[in-house]
PDB file of C-alpha atoms in Angstrom:
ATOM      1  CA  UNK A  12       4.928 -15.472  16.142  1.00 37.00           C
ATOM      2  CA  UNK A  13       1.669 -17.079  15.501  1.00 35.00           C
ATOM      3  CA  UNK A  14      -0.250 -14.646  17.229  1.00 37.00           C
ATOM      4  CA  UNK A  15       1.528 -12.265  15.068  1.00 39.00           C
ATOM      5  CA  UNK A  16       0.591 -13.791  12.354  1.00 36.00           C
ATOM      6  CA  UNK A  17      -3.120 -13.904  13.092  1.00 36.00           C
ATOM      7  CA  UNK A  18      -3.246 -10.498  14.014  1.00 41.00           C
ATOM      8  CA  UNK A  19      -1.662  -9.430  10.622  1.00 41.00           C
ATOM      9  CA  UNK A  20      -4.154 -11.893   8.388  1.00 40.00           C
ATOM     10  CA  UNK A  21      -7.132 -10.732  10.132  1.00 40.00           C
ATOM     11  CA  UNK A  22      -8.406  -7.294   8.615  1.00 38.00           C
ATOM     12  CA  UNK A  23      -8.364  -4.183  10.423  1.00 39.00           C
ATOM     13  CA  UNK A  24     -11.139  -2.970  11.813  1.00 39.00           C
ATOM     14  CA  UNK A  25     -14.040  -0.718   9.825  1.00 42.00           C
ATOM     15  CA  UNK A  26     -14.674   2.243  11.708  1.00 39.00           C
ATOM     16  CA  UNK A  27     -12.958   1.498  13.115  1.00 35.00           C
ATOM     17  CA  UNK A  28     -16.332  -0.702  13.663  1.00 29.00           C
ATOM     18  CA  UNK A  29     -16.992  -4.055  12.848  1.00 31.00           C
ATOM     19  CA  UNK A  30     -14.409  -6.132  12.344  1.00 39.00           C
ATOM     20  CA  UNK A  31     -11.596  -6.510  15.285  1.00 32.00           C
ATOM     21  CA  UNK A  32      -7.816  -8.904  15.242  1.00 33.00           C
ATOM     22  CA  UNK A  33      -7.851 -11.534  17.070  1.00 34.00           C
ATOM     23  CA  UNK A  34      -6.390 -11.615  20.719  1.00 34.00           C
ATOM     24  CA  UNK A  35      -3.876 -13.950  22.654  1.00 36.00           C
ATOM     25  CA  UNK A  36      -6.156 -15.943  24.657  1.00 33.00           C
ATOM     26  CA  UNK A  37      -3.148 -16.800  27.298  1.00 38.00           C
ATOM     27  CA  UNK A  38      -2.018 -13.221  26.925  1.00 42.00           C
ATOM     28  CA  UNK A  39      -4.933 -10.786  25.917  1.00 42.00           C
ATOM     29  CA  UNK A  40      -2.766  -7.556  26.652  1.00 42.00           C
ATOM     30  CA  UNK A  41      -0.362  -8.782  24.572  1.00 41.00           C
ATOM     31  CA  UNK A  42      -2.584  -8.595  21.613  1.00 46.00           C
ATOM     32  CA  UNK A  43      -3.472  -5.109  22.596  1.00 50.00           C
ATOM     33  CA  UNK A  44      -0.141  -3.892  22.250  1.00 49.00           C
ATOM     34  CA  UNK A  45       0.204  -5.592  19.116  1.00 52.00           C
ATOM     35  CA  UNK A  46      -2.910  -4.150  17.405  1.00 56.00           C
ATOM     36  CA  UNK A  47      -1.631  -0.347  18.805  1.00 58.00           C
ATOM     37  CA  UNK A  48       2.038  -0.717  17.053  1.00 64.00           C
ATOM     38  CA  UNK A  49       1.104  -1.419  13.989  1.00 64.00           C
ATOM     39  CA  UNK A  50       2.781   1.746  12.525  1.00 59.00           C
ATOM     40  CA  UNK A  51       5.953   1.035  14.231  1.00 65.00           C
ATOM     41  CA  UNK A  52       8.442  -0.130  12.094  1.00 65.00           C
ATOM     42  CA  UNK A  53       9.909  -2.091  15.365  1.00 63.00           C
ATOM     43  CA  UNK A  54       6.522  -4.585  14.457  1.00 68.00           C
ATOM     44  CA  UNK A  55       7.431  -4.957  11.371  1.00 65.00           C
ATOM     45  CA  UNK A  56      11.215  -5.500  11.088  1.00 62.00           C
ATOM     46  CA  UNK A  57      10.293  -8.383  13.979  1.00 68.00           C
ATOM     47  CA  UNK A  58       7.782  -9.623  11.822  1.00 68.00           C
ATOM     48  CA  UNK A  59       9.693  -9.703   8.076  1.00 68.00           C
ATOM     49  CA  UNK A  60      12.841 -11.010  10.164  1.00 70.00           C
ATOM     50  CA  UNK A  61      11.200 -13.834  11.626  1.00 68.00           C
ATOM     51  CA  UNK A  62       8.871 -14.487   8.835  1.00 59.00           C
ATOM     52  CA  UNK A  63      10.903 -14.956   5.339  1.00 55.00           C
ATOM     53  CA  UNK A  64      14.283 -15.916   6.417  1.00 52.00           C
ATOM     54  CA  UNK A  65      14.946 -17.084   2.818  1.00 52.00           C
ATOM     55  CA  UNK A  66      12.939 -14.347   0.658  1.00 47.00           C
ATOM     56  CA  UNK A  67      10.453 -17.380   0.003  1.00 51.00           C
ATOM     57  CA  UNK A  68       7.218 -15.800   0.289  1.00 61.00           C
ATOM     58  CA  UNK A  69       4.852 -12.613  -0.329  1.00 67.00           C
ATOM     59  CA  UNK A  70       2.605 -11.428   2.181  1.00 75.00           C
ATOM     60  CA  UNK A  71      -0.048  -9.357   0.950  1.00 80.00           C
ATOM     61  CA  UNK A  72      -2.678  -7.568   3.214  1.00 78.00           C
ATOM     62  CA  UNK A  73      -6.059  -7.949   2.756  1.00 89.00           C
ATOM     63  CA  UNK A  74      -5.461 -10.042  -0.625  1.00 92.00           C
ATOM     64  CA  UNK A  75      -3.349 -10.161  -3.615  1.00 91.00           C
ATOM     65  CA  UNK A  76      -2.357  -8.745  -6.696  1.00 94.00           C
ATOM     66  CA  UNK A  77      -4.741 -10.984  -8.274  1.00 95.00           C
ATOM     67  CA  UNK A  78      -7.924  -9.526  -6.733  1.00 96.00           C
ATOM     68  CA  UNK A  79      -6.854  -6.180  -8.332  1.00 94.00           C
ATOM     69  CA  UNK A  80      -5.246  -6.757 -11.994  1.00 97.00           C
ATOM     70  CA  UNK A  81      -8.507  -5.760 -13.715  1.00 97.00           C
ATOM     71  CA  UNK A  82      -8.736  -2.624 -11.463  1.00 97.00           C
ATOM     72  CA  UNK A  83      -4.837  -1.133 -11.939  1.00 97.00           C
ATOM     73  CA  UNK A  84      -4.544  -2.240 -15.145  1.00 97.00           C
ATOM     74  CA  UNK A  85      -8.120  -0.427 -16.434  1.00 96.00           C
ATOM     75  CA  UNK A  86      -6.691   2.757 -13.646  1.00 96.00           C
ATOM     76  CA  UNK A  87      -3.133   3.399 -15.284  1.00 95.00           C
ATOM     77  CA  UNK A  88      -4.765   3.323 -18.480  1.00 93.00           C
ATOM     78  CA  UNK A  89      -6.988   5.823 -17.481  1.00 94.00           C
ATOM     79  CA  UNK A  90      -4.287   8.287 -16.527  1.00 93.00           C
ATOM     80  CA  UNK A  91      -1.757   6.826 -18.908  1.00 90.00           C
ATOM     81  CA  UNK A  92      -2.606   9.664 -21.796  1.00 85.00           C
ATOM     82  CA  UNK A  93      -2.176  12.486 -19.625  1.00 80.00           C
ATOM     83  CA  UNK A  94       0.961  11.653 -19.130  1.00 78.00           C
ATOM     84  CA  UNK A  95       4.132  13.052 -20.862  1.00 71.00           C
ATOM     85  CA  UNK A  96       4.721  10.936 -24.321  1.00 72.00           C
ATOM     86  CA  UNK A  97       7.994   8.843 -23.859  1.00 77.00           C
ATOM     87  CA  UNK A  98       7.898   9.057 -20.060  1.00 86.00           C
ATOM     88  CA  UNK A  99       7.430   6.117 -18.258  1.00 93.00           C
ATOM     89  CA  UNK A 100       4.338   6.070 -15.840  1.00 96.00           C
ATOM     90  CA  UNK A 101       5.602   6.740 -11.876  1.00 97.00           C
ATOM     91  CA  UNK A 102       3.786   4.756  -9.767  1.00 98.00           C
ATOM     92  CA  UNK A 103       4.705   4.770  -6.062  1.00 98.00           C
ATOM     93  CA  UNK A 104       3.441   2.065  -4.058  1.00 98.00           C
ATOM     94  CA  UNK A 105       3.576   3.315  -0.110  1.00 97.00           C
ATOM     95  CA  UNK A 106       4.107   0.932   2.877  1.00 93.00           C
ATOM     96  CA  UNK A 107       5.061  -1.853   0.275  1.00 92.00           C
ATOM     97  CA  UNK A 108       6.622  -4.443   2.559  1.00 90.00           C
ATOM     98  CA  UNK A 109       6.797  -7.717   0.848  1.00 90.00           C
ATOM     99  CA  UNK A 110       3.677  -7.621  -1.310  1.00 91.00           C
ATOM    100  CA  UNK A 111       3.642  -8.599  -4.648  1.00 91.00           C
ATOM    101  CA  UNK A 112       1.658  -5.619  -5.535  1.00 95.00           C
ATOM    102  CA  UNK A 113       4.298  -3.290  -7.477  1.00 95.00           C
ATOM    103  CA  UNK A 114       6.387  -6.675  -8.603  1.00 94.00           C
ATOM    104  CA  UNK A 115       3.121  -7.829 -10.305  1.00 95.00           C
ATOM    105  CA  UNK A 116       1.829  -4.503 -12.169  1.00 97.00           C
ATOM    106  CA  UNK A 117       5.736  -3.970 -13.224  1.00 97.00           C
ATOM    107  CA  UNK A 118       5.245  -7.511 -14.728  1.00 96.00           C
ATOM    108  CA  UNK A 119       2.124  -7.127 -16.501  1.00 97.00           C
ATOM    109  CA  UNK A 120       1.594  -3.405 -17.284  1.00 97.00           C
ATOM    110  CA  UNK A 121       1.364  -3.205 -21.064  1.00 95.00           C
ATOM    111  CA  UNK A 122       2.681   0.475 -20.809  1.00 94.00           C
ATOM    112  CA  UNK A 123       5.788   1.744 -19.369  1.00 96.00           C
ATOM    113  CA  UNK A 124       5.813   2.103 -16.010  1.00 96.00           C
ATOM    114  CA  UNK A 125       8.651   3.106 -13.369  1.00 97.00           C
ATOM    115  CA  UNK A 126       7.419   1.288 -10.057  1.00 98.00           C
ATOM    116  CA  UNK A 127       8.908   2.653  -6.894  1.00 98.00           C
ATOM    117  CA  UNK A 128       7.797   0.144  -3.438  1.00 97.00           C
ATOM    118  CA  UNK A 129       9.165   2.180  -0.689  1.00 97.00           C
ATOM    119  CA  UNK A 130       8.599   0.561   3.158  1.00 95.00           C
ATOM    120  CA  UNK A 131      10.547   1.907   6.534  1.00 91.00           C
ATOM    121  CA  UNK A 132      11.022  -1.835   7.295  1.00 89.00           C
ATOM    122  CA  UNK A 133      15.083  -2.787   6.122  1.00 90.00           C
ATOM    123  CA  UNK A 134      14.143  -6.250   6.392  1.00 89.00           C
ATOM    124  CA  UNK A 135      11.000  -6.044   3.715  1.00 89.00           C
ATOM    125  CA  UNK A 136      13.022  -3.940   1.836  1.00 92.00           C
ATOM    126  CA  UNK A 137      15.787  -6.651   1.446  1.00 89.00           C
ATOM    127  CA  UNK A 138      13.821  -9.809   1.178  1.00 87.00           C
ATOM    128  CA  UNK A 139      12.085  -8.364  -1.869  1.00 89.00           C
ATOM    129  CA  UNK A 140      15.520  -7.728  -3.524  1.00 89.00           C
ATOM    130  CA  UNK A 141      17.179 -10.149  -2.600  1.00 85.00           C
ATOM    131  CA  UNK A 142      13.632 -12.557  -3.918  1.00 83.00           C
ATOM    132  CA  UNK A 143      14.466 -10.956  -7.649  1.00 84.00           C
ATOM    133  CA  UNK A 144      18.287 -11.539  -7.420  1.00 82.00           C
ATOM    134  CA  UNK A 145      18.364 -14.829  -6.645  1.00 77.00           C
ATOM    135  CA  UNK A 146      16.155 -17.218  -8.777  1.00 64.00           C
ATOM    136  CA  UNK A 147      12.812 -15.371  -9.232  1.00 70.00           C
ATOM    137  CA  UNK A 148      13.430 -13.211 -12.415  1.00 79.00           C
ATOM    138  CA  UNK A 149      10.905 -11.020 -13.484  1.00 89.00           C
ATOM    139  CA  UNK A 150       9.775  -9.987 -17.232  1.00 92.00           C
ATOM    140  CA  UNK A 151       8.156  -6.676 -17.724  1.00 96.00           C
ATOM    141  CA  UNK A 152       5.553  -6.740 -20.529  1.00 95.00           C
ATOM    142  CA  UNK A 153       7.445  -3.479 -21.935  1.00 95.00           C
ATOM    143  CA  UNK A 154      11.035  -3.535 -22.223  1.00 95.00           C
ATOM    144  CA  UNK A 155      11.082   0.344 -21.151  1.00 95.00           C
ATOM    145  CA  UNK A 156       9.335  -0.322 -17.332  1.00 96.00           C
ATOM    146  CA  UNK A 157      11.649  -0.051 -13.949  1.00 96.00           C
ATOM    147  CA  UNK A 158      10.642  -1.500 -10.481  1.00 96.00           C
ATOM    148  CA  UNK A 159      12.950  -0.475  -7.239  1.00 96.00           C
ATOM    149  CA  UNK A 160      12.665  -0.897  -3.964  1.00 96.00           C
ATOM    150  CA  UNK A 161      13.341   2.109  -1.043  1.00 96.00           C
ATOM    151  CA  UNK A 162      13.656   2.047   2.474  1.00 95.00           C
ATOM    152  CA  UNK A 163      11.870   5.333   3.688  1.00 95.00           C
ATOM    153  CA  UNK A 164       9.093   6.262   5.744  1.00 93.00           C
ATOM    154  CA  UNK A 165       5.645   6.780   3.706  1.00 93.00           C
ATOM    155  CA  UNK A 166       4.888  10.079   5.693  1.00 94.00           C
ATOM    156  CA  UNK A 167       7.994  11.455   4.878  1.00 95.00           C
ATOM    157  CA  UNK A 168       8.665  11.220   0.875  1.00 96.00           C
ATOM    158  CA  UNK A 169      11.132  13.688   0.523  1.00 95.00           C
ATOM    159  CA  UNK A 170      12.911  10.830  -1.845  1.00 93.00           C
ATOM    160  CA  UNK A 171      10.142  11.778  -4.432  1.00 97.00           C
ATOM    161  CA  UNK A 172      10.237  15.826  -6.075  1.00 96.00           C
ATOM    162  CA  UNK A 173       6.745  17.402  -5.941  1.00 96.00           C
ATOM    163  CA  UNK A 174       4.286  16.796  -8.595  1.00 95.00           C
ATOM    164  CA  UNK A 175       6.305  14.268 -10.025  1.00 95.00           C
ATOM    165  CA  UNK A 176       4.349  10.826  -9.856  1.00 96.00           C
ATOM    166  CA  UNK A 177       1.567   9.396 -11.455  1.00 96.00           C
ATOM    167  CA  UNK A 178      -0.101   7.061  -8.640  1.00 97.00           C
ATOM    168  CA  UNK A 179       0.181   6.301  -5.364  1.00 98.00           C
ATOM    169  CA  UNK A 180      -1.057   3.248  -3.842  1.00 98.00           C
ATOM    170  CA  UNK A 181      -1.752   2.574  -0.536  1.00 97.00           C
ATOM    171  CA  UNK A 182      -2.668  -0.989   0.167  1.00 96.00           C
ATOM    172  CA  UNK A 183      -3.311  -0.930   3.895  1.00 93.00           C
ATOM    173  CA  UNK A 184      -0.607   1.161   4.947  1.00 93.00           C
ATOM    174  CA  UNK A 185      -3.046   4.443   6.040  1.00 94.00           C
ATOM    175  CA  UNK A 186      -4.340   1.256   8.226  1.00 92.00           C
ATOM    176  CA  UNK A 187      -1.761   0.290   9.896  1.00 89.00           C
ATOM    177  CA  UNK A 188      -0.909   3.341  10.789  1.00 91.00           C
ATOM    178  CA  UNK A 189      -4.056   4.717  11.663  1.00 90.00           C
ATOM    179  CA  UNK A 190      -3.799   1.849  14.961  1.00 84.00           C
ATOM    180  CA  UNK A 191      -0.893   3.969  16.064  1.00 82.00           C
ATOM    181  CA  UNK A 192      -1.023   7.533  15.049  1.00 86.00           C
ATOM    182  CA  UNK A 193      -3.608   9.357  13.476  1.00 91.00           C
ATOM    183  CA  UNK A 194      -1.346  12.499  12.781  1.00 93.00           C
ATOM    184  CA  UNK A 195       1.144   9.873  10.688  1.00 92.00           C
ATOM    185  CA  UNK A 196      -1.615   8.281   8.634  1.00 94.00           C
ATOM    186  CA  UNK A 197      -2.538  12.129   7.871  1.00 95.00           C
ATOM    187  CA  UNK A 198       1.025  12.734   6.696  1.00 95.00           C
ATOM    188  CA  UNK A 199       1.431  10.347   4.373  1.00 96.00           C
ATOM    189  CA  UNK A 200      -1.560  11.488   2.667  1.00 96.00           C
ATOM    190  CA  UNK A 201      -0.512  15.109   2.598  1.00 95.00           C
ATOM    191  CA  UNK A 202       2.629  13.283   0.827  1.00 96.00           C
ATOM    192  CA  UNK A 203       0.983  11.289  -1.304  1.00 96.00           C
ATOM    193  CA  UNK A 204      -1.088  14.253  -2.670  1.00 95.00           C
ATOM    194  CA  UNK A 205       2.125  16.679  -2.542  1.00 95.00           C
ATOM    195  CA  UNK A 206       4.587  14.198  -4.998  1.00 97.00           C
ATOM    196  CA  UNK A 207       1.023  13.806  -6.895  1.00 95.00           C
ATOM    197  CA  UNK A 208       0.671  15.556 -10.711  1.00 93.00           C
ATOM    198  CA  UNK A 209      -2.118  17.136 -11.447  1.00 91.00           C
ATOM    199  CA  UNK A 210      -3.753  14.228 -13.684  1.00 91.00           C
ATOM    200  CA  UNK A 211      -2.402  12.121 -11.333  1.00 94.00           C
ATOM    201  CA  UNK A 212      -4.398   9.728  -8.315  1.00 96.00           C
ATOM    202  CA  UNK A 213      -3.831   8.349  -4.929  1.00 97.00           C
ATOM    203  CA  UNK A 214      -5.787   5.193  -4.202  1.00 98.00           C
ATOM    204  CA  UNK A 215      -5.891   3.818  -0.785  1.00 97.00           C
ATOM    205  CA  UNK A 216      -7.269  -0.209  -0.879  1.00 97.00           C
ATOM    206  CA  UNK A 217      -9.250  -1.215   2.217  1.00 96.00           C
ATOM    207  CA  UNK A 218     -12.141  -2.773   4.318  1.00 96.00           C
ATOM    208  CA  UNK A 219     -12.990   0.427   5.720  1.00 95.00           C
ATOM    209  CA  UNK A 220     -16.754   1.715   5.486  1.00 95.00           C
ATOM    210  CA  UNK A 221     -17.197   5.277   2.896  1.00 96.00           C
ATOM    211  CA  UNK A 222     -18.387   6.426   6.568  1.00 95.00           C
ATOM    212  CA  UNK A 223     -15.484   6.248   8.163  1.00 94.00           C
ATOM    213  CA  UNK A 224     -12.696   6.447   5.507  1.00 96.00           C
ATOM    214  CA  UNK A 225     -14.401   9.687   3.875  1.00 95.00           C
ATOM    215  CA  UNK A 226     -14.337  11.786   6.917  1.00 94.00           C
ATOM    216  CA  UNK A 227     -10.921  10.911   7.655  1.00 95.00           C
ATOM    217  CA  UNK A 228      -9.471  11.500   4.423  1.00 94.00           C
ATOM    218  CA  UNK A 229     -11.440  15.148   4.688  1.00 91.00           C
ATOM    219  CA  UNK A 230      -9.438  15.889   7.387  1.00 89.00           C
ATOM    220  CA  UNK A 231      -6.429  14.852   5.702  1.00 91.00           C
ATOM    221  CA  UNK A 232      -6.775  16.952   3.319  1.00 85.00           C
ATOM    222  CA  UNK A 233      -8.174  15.444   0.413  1.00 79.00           C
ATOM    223  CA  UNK A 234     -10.954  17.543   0.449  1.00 73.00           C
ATOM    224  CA  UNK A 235     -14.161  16.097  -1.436  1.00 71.00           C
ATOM    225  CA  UNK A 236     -11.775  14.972  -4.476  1.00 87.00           C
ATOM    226  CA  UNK A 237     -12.524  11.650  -3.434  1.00 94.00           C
ATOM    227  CA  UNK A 238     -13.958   8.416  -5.184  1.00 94.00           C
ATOM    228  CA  UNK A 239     -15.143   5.514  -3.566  1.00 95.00           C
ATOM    229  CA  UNK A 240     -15.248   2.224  -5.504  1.00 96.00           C
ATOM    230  CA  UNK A 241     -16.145  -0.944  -4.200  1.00 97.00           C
ATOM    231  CA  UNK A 242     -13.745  -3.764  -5.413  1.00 96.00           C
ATOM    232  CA  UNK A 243     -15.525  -6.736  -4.361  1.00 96.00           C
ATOM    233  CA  UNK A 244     -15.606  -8.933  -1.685  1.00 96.00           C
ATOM    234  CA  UNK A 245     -13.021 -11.472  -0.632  1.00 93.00           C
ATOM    235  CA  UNK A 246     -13.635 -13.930   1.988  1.00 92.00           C
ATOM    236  CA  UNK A 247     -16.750 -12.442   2.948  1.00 95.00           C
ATOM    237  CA  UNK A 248     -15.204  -8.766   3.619  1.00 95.00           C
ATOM    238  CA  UNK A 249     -16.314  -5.679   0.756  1.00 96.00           C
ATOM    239  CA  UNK A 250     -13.056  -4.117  -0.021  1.00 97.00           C
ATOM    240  CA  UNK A 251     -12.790  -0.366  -1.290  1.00 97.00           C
ATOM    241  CA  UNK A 252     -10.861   1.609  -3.141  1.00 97.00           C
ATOM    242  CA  UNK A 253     -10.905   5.160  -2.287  1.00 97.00           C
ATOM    243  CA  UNK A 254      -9.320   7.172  -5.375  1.00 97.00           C
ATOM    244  CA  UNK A 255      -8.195  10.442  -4.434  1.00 96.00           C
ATOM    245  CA  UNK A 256      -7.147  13.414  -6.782  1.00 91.00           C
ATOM    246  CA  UNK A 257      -5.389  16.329  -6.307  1.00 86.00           C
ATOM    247  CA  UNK A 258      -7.478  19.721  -5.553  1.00 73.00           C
ATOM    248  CA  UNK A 259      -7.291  22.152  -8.147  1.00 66.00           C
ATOM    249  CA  UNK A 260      -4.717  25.051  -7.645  1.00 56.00           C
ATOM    250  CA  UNK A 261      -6.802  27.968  -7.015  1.00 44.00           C
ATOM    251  CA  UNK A 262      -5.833  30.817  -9.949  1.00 37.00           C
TER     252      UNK A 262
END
């Protein structure tokens, strides 16, 4: 479990380049296999299961909520006024697990928002609703906002109609994934930017280098619609956020 643990905290690497987990010193295969399934939900059911027995605690990749209020808050602003009036904002946050990412902006988003957190790991899934059932209420700045939680898989989100969300956020999810299969980080962006509106974004939140994340999201499809904004740093690591939009449809 602990080498679980530190394989999870550590960031993934940039370029894969720079950065790299940590291994099992006893075991250093073992780390190996740990750092190539992290798209399986297998890794993470083990890891939610073992990890908040009693729907005690958040863990958050790369940071928190906190590192990021300014940003989402200033973002769904932005994109707020293009959005139908009397329609709560759709945000869809991909790969949730038990983050306090979507919980947080739900809390504190002045506008209304409907917050779907959608992870293929049952576990996650259940910890976080169980966390708001028992003991841990939480108050949405504007009476009209929703938050759920979905198990589904993030490279397959048939739950969500075309063209029918606002945001997507991808906090380390495209990561994870990209450790184990290329082709399913790929898909979820093609989902991402097939349940997108027009007006609306998909912003992936990482350590990875423009030269790196760029070429891959290319192939995925998002064309040159793509944004890079550096967040800050965190414990010595620059973070990114990479905000996609939708190409034009062609007349």
């Amino acid at each position: 479990m602990a080498l679980i643990r530190r394989l999870l905290c550590s960031s993934l690497p940039r370029n894969h380049s720079a950065r790299t987990f940590g291994a099992d010193a006893g075991n250093p295969g073992t780390g190996e296999r740990l750092r190539n399934s992290m798209g399986e939900r297998a890794t993470w059911d083990t890891f939610y299961s073992r990890s908040f027995p009693n729907d005690s605690l958040h863990f958050d990749w790369f940071f928190g909520y906190d590192f990021l209020r300014g940003f989402l808050l200033s973002l769904i602003g932005d994109i707020a006024p293009k959005v139908f009036v009397g329609t709560p904002l759709h945000v869809v946050d991909v790969g949730c697990g038990t983050s306090d990412l979507g919980l947080c902006l739900y809390r504190d988003s002045p506008i209304p928002i409907m917050v779907s957190c959608i992870d293929r790991s049952e576990p996650a899934v259940l910890a976080m609703r169980e966390r708001l059932k028992k003991g841990h209420p939480v108050i949405p700045q504007h009476p009209d906002s929703h938050l759920e939680y979905i198990q589904g898989d993030a490279t397959d989100l048939s739950t969500f109609p075309s063209t029918s969300v606002s945001l997507v956020l991808d906090k380390g999810t495209s990561d994870a994934l990209l450790r184990s299969s290329r082709l399913e980080a790929c898909n979820m962006v093609k989902e991402s930017l097939r349940i997108l509106q027009p007006t609306g974004k998909l912003v992936q939140l990482t350590d990875e280098d423009p030269d790196a994340r760029l070429p891959f999201l290319e192939k995925a499809g998002a064309g040159p619609t793509v944004t890079p904004h550096e967040l800050g740093e965190k414990n010595g690591v620059l973070y990114y956020a990479y905000i996609v939009t939708p190409l034009p449809c062609s007349a």
